[in-house]
Coordinates of C-alpha atoms and ligand atoms in Angstrom, one line a residue:
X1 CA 1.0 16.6 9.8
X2 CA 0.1 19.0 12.6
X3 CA 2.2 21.5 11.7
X4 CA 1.2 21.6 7.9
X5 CA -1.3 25.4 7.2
X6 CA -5.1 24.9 6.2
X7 CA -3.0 25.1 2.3
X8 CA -0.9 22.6 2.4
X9 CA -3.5 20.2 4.4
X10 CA -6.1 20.5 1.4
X11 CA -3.2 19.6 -1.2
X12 CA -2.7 16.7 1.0
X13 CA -6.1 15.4 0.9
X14 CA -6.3 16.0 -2.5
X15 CA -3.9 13.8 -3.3
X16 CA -4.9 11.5 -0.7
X17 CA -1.6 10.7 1.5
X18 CA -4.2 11.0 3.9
X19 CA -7.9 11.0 4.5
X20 CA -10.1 13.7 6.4
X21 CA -11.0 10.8 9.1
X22 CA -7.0 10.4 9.6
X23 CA -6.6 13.5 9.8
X24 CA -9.5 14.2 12.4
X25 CA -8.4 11.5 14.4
X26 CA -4.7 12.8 14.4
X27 CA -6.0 16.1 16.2
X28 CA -8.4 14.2 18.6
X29 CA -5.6 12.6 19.7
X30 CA -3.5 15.3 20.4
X31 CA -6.5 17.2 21.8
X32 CA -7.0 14.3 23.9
X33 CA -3.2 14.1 25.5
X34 CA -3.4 17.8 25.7
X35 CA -3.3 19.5 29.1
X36 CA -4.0 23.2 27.5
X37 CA -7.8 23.1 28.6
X38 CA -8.3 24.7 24.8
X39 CA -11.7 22.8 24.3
X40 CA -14.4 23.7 26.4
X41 CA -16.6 20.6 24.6
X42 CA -15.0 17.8 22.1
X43 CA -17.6 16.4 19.2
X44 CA -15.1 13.4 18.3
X45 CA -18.6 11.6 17.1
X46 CA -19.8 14.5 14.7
X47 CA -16.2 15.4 13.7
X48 CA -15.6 11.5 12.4
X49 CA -18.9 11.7 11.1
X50 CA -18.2 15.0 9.2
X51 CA -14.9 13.5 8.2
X52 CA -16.3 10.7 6.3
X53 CA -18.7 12.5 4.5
X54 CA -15.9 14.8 3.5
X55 CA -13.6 11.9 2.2
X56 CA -16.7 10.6 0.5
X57 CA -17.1 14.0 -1.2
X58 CA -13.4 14.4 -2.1
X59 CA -13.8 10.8 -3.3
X60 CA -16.2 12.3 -5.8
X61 CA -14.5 14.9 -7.0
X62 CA -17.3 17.5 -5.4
X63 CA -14.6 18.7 -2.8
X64 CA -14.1 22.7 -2.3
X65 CA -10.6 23.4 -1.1
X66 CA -11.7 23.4 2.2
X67 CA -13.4 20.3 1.9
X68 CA -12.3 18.1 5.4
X69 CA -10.2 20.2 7.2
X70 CA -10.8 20.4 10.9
X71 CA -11.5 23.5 13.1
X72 CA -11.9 24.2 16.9
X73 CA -15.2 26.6 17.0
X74 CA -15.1 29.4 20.2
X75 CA -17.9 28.2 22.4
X76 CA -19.6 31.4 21.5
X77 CA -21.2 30.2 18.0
X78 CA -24.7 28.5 18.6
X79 CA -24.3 24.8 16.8
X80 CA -27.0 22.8 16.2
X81 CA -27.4 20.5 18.8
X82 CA -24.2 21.1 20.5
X83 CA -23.7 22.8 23.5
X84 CA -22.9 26.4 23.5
X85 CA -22.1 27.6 26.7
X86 CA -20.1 31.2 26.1
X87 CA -17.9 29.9 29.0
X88 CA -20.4 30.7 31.5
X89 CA -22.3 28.2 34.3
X90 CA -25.5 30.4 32.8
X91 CA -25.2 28.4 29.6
X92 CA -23.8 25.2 30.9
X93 CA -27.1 22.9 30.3
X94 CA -27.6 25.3 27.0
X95 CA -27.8 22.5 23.7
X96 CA -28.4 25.4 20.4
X97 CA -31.0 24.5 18.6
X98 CA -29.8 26.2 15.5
X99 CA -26.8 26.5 13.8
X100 CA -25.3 30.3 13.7
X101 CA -24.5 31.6 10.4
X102 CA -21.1 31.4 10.7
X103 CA -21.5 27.6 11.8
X104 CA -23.9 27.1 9.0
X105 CA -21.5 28.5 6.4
X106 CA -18.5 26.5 7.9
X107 CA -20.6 23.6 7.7
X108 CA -21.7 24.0 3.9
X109 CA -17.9 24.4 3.4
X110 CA -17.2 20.5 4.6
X111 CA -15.0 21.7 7.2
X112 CA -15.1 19.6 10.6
X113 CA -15.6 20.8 13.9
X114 CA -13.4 19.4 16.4
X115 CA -15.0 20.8 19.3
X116 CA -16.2 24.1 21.2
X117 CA -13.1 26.3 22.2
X118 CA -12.5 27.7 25.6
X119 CA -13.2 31.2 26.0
X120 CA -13.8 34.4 28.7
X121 CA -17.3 34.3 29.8
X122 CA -19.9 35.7 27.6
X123 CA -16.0 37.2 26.2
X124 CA -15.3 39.0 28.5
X125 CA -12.1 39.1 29.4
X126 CA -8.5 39.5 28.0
X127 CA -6.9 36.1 29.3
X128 CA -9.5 33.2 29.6
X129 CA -9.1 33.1 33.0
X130 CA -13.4 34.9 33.3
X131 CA -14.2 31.4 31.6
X132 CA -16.6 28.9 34.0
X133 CA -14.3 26.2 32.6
X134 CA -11.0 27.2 34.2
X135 CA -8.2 29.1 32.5
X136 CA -6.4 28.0 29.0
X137 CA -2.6 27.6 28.8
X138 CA -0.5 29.6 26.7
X139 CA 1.2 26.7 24.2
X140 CA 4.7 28.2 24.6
X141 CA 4.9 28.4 28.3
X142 CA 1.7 27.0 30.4
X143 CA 2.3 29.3 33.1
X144 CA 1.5 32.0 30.8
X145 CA -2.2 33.2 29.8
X146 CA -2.6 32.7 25.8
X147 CA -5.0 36.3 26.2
X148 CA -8.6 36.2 25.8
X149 CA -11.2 35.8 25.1
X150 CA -10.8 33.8 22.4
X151 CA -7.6 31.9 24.0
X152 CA -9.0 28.6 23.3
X153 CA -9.2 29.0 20.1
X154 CA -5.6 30.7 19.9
X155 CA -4.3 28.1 21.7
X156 CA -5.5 25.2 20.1
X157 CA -4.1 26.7 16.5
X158 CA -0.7 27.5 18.2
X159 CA -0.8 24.3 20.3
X160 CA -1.4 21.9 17.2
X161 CA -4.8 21.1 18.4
X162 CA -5.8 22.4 15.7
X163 CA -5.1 24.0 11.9
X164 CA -7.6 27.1 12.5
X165 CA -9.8 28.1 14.6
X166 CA -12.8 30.8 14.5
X167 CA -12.5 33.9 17.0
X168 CA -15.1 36.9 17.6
X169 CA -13.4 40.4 18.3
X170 CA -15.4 42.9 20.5
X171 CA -12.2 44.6 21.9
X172 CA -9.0 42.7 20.7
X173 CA -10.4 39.1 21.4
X174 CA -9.2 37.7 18.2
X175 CA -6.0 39.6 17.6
X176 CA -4.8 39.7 21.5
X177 CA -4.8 36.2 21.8
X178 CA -3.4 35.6 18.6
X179 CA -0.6 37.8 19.3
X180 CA -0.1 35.9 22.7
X181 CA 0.3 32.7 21.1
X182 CA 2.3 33.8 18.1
X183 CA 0.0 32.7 15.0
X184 CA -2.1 35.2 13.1
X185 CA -5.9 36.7 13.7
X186 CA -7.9 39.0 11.7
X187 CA -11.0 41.2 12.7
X188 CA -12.9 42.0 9.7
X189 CA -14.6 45.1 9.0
X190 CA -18.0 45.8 11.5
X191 CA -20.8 43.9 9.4
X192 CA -18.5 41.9 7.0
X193 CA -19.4 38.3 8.9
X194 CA -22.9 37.8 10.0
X195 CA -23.2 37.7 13.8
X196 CA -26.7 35.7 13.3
X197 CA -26.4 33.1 16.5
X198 CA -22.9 34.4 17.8
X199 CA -24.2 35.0 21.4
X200 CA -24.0 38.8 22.0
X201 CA -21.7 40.7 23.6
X202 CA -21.9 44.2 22.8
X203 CA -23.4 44.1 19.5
X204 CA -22.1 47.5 18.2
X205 CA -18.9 46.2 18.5
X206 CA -18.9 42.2 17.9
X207 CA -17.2 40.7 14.7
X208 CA -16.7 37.3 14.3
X209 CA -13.2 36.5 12.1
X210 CA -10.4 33.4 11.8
X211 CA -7.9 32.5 13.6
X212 CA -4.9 30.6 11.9
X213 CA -1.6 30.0 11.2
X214 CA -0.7 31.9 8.3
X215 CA -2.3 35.1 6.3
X216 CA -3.1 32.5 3.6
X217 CA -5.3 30.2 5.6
X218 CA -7.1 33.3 7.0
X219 CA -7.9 34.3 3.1
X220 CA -9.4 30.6 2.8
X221 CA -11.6 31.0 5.9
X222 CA -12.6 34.3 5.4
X223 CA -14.3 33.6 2.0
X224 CA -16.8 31.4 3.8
X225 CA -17.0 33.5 6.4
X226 CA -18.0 36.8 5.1
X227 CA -21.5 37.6 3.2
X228 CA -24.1 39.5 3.8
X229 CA -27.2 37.8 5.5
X230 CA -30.7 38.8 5.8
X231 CA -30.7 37.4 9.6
X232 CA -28.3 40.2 11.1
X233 CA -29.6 43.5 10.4
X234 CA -26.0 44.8 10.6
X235 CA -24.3 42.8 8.5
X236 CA -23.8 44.5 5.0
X237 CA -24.5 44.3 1.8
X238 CA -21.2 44.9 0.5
X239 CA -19.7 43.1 -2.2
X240 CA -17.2 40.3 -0.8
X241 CA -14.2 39.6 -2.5
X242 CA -12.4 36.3 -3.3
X243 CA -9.7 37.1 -0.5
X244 CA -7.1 34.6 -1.6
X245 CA -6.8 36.2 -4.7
X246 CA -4.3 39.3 -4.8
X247 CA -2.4 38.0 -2.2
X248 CA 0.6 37.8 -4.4
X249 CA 0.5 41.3 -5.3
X250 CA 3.2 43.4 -4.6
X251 CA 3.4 45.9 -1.5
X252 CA 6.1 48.0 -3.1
X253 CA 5.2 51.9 -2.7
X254 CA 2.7 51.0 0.5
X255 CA 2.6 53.7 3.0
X256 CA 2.6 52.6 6.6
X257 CA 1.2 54.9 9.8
X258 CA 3.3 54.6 12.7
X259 CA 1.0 56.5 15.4
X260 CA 2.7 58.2 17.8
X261 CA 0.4 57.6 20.6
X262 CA 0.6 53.6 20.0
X263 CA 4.6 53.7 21.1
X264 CA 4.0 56.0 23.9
X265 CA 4.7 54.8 27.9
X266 CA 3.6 51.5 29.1
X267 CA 4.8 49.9 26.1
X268 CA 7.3 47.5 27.0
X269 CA 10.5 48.4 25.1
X270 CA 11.3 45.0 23.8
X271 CA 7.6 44.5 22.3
X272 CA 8.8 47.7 20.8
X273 CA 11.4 46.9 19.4
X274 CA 10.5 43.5 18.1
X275 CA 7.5 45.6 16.2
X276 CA 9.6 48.5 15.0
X277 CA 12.3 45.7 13.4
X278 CA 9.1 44.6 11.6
X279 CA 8.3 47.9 10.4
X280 CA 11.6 47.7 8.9
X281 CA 10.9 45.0 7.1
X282 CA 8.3 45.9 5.8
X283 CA 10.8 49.1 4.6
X284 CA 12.6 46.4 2.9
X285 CA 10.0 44.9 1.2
X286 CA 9.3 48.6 -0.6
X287 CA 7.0 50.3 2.1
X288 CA 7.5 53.4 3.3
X289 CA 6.9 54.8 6.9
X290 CA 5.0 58.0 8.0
X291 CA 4.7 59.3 11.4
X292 CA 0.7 59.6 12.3
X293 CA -1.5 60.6 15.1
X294 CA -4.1 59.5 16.4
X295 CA -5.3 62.4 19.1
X296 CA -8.0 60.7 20.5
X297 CA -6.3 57.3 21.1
X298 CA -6.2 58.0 25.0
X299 CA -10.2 58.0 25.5
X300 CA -10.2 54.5 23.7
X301 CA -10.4 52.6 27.5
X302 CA -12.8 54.6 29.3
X303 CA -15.2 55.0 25.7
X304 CA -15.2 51.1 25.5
X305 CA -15.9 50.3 29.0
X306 CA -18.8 52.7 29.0
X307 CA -20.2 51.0 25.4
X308 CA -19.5 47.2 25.9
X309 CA -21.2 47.1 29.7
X310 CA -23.8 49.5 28.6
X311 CA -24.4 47.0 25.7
X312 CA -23.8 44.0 27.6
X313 CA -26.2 44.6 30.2
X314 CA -28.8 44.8 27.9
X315 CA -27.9 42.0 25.9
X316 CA -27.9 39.3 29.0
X317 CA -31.3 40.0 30.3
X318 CA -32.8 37.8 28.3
X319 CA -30.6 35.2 30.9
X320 CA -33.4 35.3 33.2
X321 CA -33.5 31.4 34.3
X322 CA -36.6 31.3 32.4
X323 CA -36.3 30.9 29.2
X324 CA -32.7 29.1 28.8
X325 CA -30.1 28.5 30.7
X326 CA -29.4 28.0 34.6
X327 CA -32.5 27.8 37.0
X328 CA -31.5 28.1 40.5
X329 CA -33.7 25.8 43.0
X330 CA -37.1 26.6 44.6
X331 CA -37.3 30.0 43.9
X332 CA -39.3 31.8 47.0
X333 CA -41.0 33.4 44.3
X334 CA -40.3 35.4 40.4
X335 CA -38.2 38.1 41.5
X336 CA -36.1 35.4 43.4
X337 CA -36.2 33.1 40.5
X338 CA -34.5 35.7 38.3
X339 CA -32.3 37.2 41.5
X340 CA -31.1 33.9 41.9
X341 CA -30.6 32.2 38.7
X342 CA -28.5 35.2 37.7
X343 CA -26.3 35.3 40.8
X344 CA -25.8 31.8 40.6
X345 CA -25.5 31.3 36.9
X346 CA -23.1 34.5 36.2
X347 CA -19.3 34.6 37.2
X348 CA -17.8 38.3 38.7
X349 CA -16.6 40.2 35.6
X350 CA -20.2 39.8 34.2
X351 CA -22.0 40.8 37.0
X352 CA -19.2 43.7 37.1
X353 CA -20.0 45.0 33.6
X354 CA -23.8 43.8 33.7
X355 CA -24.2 46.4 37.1
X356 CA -21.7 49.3 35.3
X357 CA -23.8 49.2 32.2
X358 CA -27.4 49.3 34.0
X359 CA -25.6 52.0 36.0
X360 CA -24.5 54.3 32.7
X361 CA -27.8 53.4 31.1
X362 CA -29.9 54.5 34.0
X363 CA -32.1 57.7 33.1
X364 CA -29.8 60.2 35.0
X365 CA -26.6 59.3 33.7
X366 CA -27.8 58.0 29.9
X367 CA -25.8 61.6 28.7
X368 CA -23.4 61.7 31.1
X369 CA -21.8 58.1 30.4
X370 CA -23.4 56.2 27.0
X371 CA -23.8 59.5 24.9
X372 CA -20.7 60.8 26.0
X373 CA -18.8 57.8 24.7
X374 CA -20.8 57.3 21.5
X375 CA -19.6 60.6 20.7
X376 CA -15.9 59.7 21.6
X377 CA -16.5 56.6 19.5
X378 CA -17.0 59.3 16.8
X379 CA -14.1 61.5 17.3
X380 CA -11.7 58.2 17.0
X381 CA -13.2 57.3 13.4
X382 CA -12.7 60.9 12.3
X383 CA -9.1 60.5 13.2
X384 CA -8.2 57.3 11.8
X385 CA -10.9 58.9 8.6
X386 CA -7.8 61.3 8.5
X387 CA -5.1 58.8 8.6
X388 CA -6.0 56.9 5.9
X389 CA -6.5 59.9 3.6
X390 CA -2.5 60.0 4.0
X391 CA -1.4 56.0 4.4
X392 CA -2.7 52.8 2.9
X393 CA -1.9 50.9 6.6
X394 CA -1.6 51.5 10.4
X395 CA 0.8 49.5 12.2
X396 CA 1.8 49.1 16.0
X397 CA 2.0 46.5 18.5
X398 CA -1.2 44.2 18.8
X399 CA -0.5 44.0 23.2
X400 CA 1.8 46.5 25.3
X401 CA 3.4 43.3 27.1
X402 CA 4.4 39.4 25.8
X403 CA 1.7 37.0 27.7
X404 CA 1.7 37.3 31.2
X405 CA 1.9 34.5 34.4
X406 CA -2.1 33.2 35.0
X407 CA -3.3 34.9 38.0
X408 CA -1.1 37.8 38.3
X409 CA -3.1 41.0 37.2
X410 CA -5.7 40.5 40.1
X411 CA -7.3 44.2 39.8
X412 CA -10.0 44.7 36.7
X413 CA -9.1 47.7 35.4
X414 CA -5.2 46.6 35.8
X415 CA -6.5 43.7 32.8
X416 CA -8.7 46.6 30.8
X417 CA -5.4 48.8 30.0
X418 CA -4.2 45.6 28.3
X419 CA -6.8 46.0 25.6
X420 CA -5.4 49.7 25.1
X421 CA -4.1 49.3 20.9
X422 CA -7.1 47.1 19.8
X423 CA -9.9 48.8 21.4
X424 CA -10.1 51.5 18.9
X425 CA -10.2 49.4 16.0
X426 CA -13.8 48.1 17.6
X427 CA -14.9 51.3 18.1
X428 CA -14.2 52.5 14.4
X429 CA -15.4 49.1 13.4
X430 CA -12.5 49.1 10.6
X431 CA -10.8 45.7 10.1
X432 CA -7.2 44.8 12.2
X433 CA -5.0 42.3 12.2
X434 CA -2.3 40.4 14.4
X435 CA 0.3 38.9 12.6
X436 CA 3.4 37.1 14.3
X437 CA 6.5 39.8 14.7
X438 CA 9.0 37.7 16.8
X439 CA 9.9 37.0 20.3
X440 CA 10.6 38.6 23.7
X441 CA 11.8 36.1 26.6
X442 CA 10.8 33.3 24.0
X443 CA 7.2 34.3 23.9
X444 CA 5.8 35.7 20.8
X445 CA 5.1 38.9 20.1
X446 CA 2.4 40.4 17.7
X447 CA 3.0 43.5 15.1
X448 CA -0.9 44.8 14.4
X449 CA -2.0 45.9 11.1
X450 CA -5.2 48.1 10.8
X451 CA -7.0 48.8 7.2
X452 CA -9.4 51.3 6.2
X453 CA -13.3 49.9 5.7
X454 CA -13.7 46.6 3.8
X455 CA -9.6 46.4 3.0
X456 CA -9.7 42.7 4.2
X457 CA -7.9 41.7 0.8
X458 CA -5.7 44.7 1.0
X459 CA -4.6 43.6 4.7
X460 CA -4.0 39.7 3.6
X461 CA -2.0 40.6 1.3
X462 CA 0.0 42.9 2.9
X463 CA 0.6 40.2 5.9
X464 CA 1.0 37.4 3.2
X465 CA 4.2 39.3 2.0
X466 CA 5.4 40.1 5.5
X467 CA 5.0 36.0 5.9
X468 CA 6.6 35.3 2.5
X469 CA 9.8 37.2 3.7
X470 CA 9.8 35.9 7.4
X471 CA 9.6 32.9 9.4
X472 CA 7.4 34.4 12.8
X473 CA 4.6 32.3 11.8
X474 CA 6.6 29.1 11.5
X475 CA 8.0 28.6 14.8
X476 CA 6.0 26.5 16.9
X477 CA 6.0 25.7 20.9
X478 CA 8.0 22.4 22.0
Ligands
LIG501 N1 -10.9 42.3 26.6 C1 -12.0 43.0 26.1 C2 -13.2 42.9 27.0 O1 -13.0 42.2 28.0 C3 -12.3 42.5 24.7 C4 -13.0 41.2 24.7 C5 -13.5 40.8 23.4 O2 -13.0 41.3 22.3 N2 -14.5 40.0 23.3 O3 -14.2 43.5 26.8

């Protein structure tokens, strides 16, 4: 049953070989035997309880396709009444008191929440080893990280825990770790999916998207995903689309970019390789290649680690031990109640990139460091703006290695130059995917597809084909 897509699932309830509680059940038992660490929290009452009003629904005939199908939510989401910790001891005691959009829209959907998904702290991080909650496992080898931040969520779709999963995507967080566990991710276009209670990262860059086995089911949890909402200023007001609908189509005549600068050194040559065969296939399938560029690809790293610290250090002062969140004991007096409660309540990389971004924000170097990289930020839309006047997709690995043993990259900026191929879909704020491309030492590798603005559809589809013709996506961890 486990290893059935969100699809196939939904035809099974509708013809009842099983019900939504059975089905719930089945994953809170393997959740339950699991030794991954996907789940930061498990809400086996709510799920059962949002199982049977499901089956009761589907009993009435009122059920939406996605009517009882189970999810693992990243920790990040604010649920109403749930904690919602962002993997950090700052949030620990932190119970939402309001749903996020994205968990209200799930919700209104009948889908059931399994539980709250392990993640980097506050998401920072590129292996979910930052989180307050220990480290994740990668499901094909638990030596391995499963990437962050959102590895619990990628590992609980690749590990069976369960069928989907929702992710956010600052720098790579959804597509990394879904490249790193072998099952599919997509980052949707800046302001397509409200980020209305998603706890902020760096705002100009945060985008909330699925996490799944297959294109298909990402089409499916897309729909409910996306929308315009009048309680994020950002999102936009762009028409959605039904994004399970032209999935079908045919990608004959598509025109891929191959940037030079994405298969340049410190790409390992097998990832290469295993990405390059599935160029071909796309070739195979009627695409066409082109040779691109994409000049400004190098000042990705140092532009994002200027924005996302500069961002994040403004978004985390409201963590000030007053309001929400950890209070350290007897305070001396206010400056020690805030001095405190944040050293206490905040792990190393977030203190790292909360004092690099007070640092680049601070009145003397404002131009040198935050305007400097804003106006990078620029120069990399204007040359993927160029690129896509040429080709309908960009393709090139997802992560320059296969997942890597826990504990082994021990400097910072050693785990920043992994984030080196997604980063500049953030800063463009154009939509990306990770779709399974193989295997290198029998761990998967990811092939990564970026789209022009709003070409969600366009990109399902394209991956849909790629998953109609292979079997990636289909192999599963023993
Ligand atoms: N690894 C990147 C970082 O640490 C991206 C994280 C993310 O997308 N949330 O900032």
């Amino acid at each position: 049953m486990h290893n059935k897509t969100i699809a196939q699932l939904s035809q099974g309830l509708k013809n009842r070989d099983f019900s939504s509680v059975e089905l719930t059940q089945h994953y809170l038992q393997r959740i339950n035997s699991s030794n991954l660490n996907a789940f930061i929290s498990v809400t086996a009452d709510l799920a059962i309880e949002q199982a049977r009003a499901a089956d009761d629904k589907i009993a009435q005939g009122k059920a939406n396709i996605l009517t009882g199908i189970p999810y693992a939510h990243k920790d990040i989401f604010c649920t109403n009444g749930v904690k919602t910790s962002a993997g950090s001891k700052m949030l620990d005691n932190f119970i939402a008191p309001y749903d996020a959009s994205v968990s209200h829209n799930l919700n209104q959907a009948d889908l059931v929440m399994l539980g709250k998904a392990n993640m980097d702290e506050f998401a920072m991080g590129s292996s979910t080893e930052t989180s307050y909650y220990g480290a994740t496992l990668n499901p094909w080898d638990g030596k391995k990280t499963p990437g962050g931040s959102s590895g619990g969520s990628a590992a609980a779709v690749a590990g069976r825990l369960a069928p989907c999963a929702t992710g956010t995507d600052t720098g790579g967080s959804i597509r990394q770790p879904a490249s790193l566990c072998g099952i599919t991710g997509l980052k949707p276009t800046y302001g397509r999916v409200s980020r209305y209670g998603m706890i902020a990262y760096a705002s100009s860059l945060d985008q909330a998207g699925p996490i799944t086995q297959t294109a298909q089911d990402a089409a499916l949890l897309l729909n409910v995903m996306a929308g315009f909402d009048e309680k994020d200023s950002t999102s936009s007001q762009q028409k959605t689309q039904d994004y399970s609908a032209n999935l079908n189509n045919s990608i004959k005549g598509l025109t891929i970019g191959l940037p030079k600068e994405f298969f340049a050194d410190g790409l390992d040559d097998d990832v290469a390789t295993k990405v390059l065969a599935a160029v071909k296939e796309f070739e195979a399938l009627g695409a066409t290649v082109k040779q691109i560029s994409l000049p400004n690809s190098a000042y990705a790293i140092p532009a994002y680690y200027i924005v996302a610290p500069c961002e994040c250090s403004s978004n985390l002062s409201r963590m000030d031990g007053v309001r929400f969140g950890h209070r350290c004991d007897n305070p001396k007096d206010l400056d020690d109640l805030y001095l405190s409660s944040r050293t206490e309540g905040f792990g190393e990389e977030v203190k790292r990139r909360i004092m690099i971004g007070t640092y680049a924000l601070s009145a003397g170097y404002y131009d040198a460091y935050y305007l400097k990289a804003q106006k990078i930020r620029h120069l990399i839309s204007d040359d993927f703006k160029a690129a896509f006047a040429d080709v309908d997709v960009i393709m090139g690995p997802v992560s320059p290695t296969i997942a890597w043993d826990l504990g082994s990259i021990k400097n910072p900026v050693d785990m920043y130059l992994a984030d080196i191929y997604t980063l500049s879909a953030n800063l463009a704020g154009l939509p990306a995917m990770s779709i399974p491309a193989g295997f290198s030492q029998n761990l998967p590798v990811g092939l990564q597809l970026i789209g022009n603005y709003w070409s969600e559809a366009k990109l399902l589809n394209i991956a849909h084909q790629f998953q109609q013709a292979t079997d990636h996506h289909q192999q599963t961890p023993q």
